[in-house]
Short mmCIF file of C-alpha atoms in Angstrom, two decimals:
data_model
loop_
_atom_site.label_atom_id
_atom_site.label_comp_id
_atom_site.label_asym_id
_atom_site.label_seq_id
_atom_site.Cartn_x
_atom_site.Cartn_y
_atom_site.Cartn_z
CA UNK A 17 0.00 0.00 0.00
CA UNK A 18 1.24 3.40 -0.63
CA UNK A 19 1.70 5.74 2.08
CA UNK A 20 -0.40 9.13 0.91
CA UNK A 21 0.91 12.47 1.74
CA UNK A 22 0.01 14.32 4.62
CA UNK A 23 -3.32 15.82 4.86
CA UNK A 24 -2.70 18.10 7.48
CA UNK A 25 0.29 20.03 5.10
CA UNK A 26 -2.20 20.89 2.88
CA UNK A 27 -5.16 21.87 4.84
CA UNK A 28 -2.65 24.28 6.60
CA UNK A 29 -1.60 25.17 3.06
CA UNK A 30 -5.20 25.88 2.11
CA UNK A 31 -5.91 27.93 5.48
CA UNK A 32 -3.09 29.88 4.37
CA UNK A 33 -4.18 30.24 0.71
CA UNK A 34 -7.47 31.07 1.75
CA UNK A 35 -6.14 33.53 4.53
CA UNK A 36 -4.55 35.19 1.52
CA UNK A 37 -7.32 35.06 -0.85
CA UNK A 38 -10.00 36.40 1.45
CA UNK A 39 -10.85 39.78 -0.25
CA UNK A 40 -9.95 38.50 -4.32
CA UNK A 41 -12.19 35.86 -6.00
CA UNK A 42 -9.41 33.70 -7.27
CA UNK A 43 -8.05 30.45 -5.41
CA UNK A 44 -4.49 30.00 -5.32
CA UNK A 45 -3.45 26.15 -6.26
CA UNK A 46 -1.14 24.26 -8.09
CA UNK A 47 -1.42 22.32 -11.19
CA UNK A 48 -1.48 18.56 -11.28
CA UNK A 49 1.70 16.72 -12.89
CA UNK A 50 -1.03 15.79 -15.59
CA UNK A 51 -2.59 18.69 -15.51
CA UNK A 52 -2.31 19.46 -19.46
CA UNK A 53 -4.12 15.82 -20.34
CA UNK A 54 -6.78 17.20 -23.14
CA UNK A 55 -9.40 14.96 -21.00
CA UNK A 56 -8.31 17.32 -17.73
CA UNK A 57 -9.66 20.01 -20.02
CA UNK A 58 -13.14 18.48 -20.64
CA UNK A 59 -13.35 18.04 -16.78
CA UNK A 60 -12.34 21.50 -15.68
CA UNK A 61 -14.52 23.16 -19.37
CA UNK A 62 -17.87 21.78 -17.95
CA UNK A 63 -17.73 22.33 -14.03
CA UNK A 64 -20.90 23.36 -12.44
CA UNK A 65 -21.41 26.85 -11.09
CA UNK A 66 -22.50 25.81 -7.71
CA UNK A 67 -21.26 22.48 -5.36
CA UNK A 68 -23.47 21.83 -2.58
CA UNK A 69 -24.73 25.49 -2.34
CA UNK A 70 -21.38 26.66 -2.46
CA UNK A 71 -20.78 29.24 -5.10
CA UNK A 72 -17.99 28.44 -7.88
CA UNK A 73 -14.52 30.65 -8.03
CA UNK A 74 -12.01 30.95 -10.04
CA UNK A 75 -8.74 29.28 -9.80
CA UNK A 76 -4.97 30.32 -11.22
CA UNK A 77 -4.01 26.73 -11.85
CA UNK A 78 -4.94 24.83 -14.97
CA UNK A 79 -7.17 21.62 -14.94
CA UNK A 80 -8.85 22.64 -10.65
CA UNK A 81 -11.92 24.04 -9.76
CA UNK A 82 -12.55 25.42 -6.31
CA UNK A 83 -15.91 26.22 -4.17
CA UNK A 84 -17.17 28.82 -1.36
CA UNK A 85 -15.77 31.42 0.29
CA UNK A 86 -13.37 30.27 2.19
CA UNK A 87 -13.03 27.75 -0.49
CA UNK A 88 -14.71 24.18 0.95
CA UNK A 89 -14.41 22.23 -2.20
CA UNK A 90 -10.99 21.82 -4.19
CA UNK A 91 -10.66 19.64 -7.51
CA UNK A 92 -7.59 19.13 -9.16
CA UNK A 93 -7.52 16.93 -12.55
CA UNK A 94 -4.43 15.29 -13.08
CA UNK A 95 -3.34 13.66 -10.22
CA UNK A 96 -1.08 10.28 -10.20
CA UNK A 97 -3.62 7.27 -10.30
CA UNK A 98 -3.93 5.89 -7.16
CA UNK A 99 -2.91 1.94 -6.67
CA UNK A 100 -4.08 -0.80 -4.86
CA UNK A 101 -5.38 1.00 -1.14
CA UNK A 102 -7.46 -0.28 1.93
CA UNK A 103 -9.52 3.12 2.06
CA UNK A 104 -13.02 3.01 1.96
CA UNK A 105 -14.24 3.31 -1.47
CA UNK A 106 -17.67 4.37 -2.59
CA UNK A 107 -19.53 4.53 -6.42
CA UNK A 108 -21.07 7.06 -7.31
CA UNK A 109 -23.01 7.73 -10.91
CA UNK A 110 -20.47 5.07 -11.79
CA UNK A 111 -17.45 6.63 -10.86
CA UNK A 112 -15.86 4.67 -8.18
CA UNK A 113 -14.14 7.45 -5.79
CA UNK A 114 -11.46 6.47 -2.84
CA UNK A 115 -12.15 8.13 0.23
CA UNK A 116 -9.16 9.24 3.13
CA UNK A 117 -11.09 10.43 6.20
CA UNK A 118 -7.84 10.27 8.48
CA UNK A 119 -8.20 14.33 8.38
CA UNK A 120 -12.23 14.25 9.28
CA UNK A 121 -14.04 16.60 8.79
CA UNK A 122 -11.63 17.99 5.64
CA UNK A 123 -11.52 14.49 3.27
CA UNK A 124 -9.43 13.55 0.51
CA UNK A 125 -11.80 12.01 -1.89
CA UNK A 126 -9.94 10.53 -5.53
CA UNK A 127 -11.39 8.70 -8.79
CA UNK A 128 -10.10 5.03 -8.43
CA UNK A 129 -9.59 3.12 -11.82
CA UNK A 130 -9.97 6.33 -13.91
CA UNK A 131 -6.71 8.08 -15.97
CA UNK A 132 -5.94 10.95 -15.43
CA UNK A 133 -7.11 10.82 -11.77
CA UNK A 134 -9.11 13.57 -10.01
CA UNK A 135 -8.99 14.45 -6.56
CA UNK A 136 -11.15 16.75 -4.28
CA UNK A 137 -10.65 18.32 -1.31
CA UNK A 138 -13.24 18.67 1.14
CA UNK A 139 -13.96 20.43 4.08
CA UNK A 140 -17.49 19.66 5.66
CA UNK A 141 -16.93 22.28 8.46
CA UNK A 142 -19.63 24.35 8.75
CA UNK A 143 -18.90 27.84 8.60
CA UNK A 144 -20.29 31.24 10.44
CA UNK A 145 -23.70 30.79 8.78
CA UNK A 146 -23.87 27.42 9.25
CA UNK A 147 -23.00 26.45 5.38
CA UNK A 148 -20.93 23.16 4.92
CA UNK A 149 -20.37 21.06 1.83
CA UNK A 150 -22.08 17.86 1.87
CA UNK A 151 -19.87 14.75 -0.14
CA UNK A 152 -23.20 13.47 -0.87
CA UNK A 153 -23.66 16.46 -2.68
CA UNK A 154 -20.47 17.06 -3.94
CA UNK A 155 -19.81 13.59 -5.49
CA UNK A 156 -23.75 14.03 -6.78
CA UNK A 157 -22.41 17.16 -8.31
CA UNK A 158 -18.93 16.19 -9.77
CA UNK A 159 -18.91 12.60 -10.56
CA UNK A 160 -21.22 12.42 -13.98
CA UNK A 161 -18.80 15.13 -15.11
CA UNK A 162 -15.79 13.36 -14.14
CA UNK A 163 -17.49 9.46 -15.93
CA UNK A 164 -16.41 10.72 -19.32
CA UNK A 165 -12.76 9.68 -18.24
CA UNK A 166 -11.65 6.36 -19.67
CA UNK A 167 -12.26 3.40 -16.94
CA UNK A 168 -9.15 1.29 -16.34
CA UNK A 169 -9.68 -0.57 -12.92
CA UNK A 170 -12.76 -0.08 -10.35
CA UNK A 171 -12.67 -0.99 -6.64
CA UNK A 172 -12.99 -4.82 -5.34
CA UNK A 173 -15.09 -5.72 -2.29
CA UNK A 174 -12.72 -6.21 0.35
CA UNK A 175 -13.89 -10.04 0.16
CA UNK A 176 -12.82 -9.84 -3.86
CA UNK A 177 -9.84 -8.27 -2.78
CA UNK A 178 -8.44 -10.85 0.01
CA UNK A 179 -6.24 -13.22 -1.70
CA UNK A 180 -7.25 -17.11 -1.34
CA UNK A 181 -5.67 -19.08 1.45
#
C-alpha cells in the first residue's frame, strides 16, 4: 500500500491560501503533474457553477476548480492514479471514488480506476452561517462530469480483494 501524503500540510496550506485570498475571488493552487491531459480540459470546461450550495470561483491553476468562500471544495484533474489502497471506497453515478477520512471533517476524496485521476478536497466544516459542503452532494455534483474519463480498474469488495488461502 502506498503511504499518501500528509493531509494536514495541505489543509494548513489551504488555510493559508485562503487567509490570503479572502478579499480576491481567485483560489491560489497548483497544477497537477497531468494537468495538461486534453481529457483534464473536458473536466475542468464543464464544471458546475454551484457544489453543494457553495458558489464556484475561479482558480490560477490549470485543470482545478474550487468552491465557497473560504473555499470548501478543491478539484484538481491530473493527479497520479492511485494503486491498490485499503480506504473506503464508494460509487457514485459510476465513478468509483477512494475516500481518506484520516483528516475528518476535511476528506481527501480521488477517482479510483480512472486516468488521469481527479482528486477533491473537502472540508465539511460548517462555517459562520452554518454552510458546509455535503460529499453526498459534492460527489452528486462532480462525478457524472468526471465518468467521461476512460475506466481502467474499479474498486474490489474487500472479500474480492483478500487473496485465497
Amino acid at each position: 500500500m502506498r503511504v499518501l501524503p500528509s493531509l494536514a500540510a495541505f489543509w494548513l496550506a489551504v488555510v493559508a491560501v485562503v487567509g490570503l485570498t479572502g478579499c480576491t475571488s481567485t483560489v491560489d493552487l497548483d497544477p497537477a503533474e497531468s494537468a495538461n491531459d486534453p481529457l483534464c480540459a473536458e473536466i475542468t470546461s464543464n464544471l458546475p457553477g454551484t457544489v453543494s450550495g457553495q458558489p464556484r470561483r475561479w482558480t490560477d491553476a490549470q485543470a482545478t476548480g474550487a468552491w465557497g468562500d473560504p473555499a470548501k471544495v478543491l478539484l484538481t484533474c491530473g493527479v497520479e492514479p492511485p494503486g491498490p489502497t485499503t480506504l473506503r471506497c464508494e460509487s457514485v453515478a459510476g465513478v468509483d471514488w477512494i475516500i481518506d477520512d484520516s483528516d475528518a471533517p476535511r476528506f481527501r476524496i480521488t477517482t479510483f480506476g480512472r486516468t488521469p485521476a481527479v482528486e477533491i478536497y473537502l472540508d465539511t466544516t460548517a462555517d459562520e452561517d452554518g454552510n458546509g459542503a455535503s460529499s453526498r452532494d459534492v460527489l452528486d455534483a462532480l462525478s457524472p462530469i468526471v465518468s467521461v474519463l476512460p475506466v481502467d480498474g474499479e474498486c474490489l469488495d474487500r472479500v474480492d480483494a483478500t487473496p485465497a488461502p
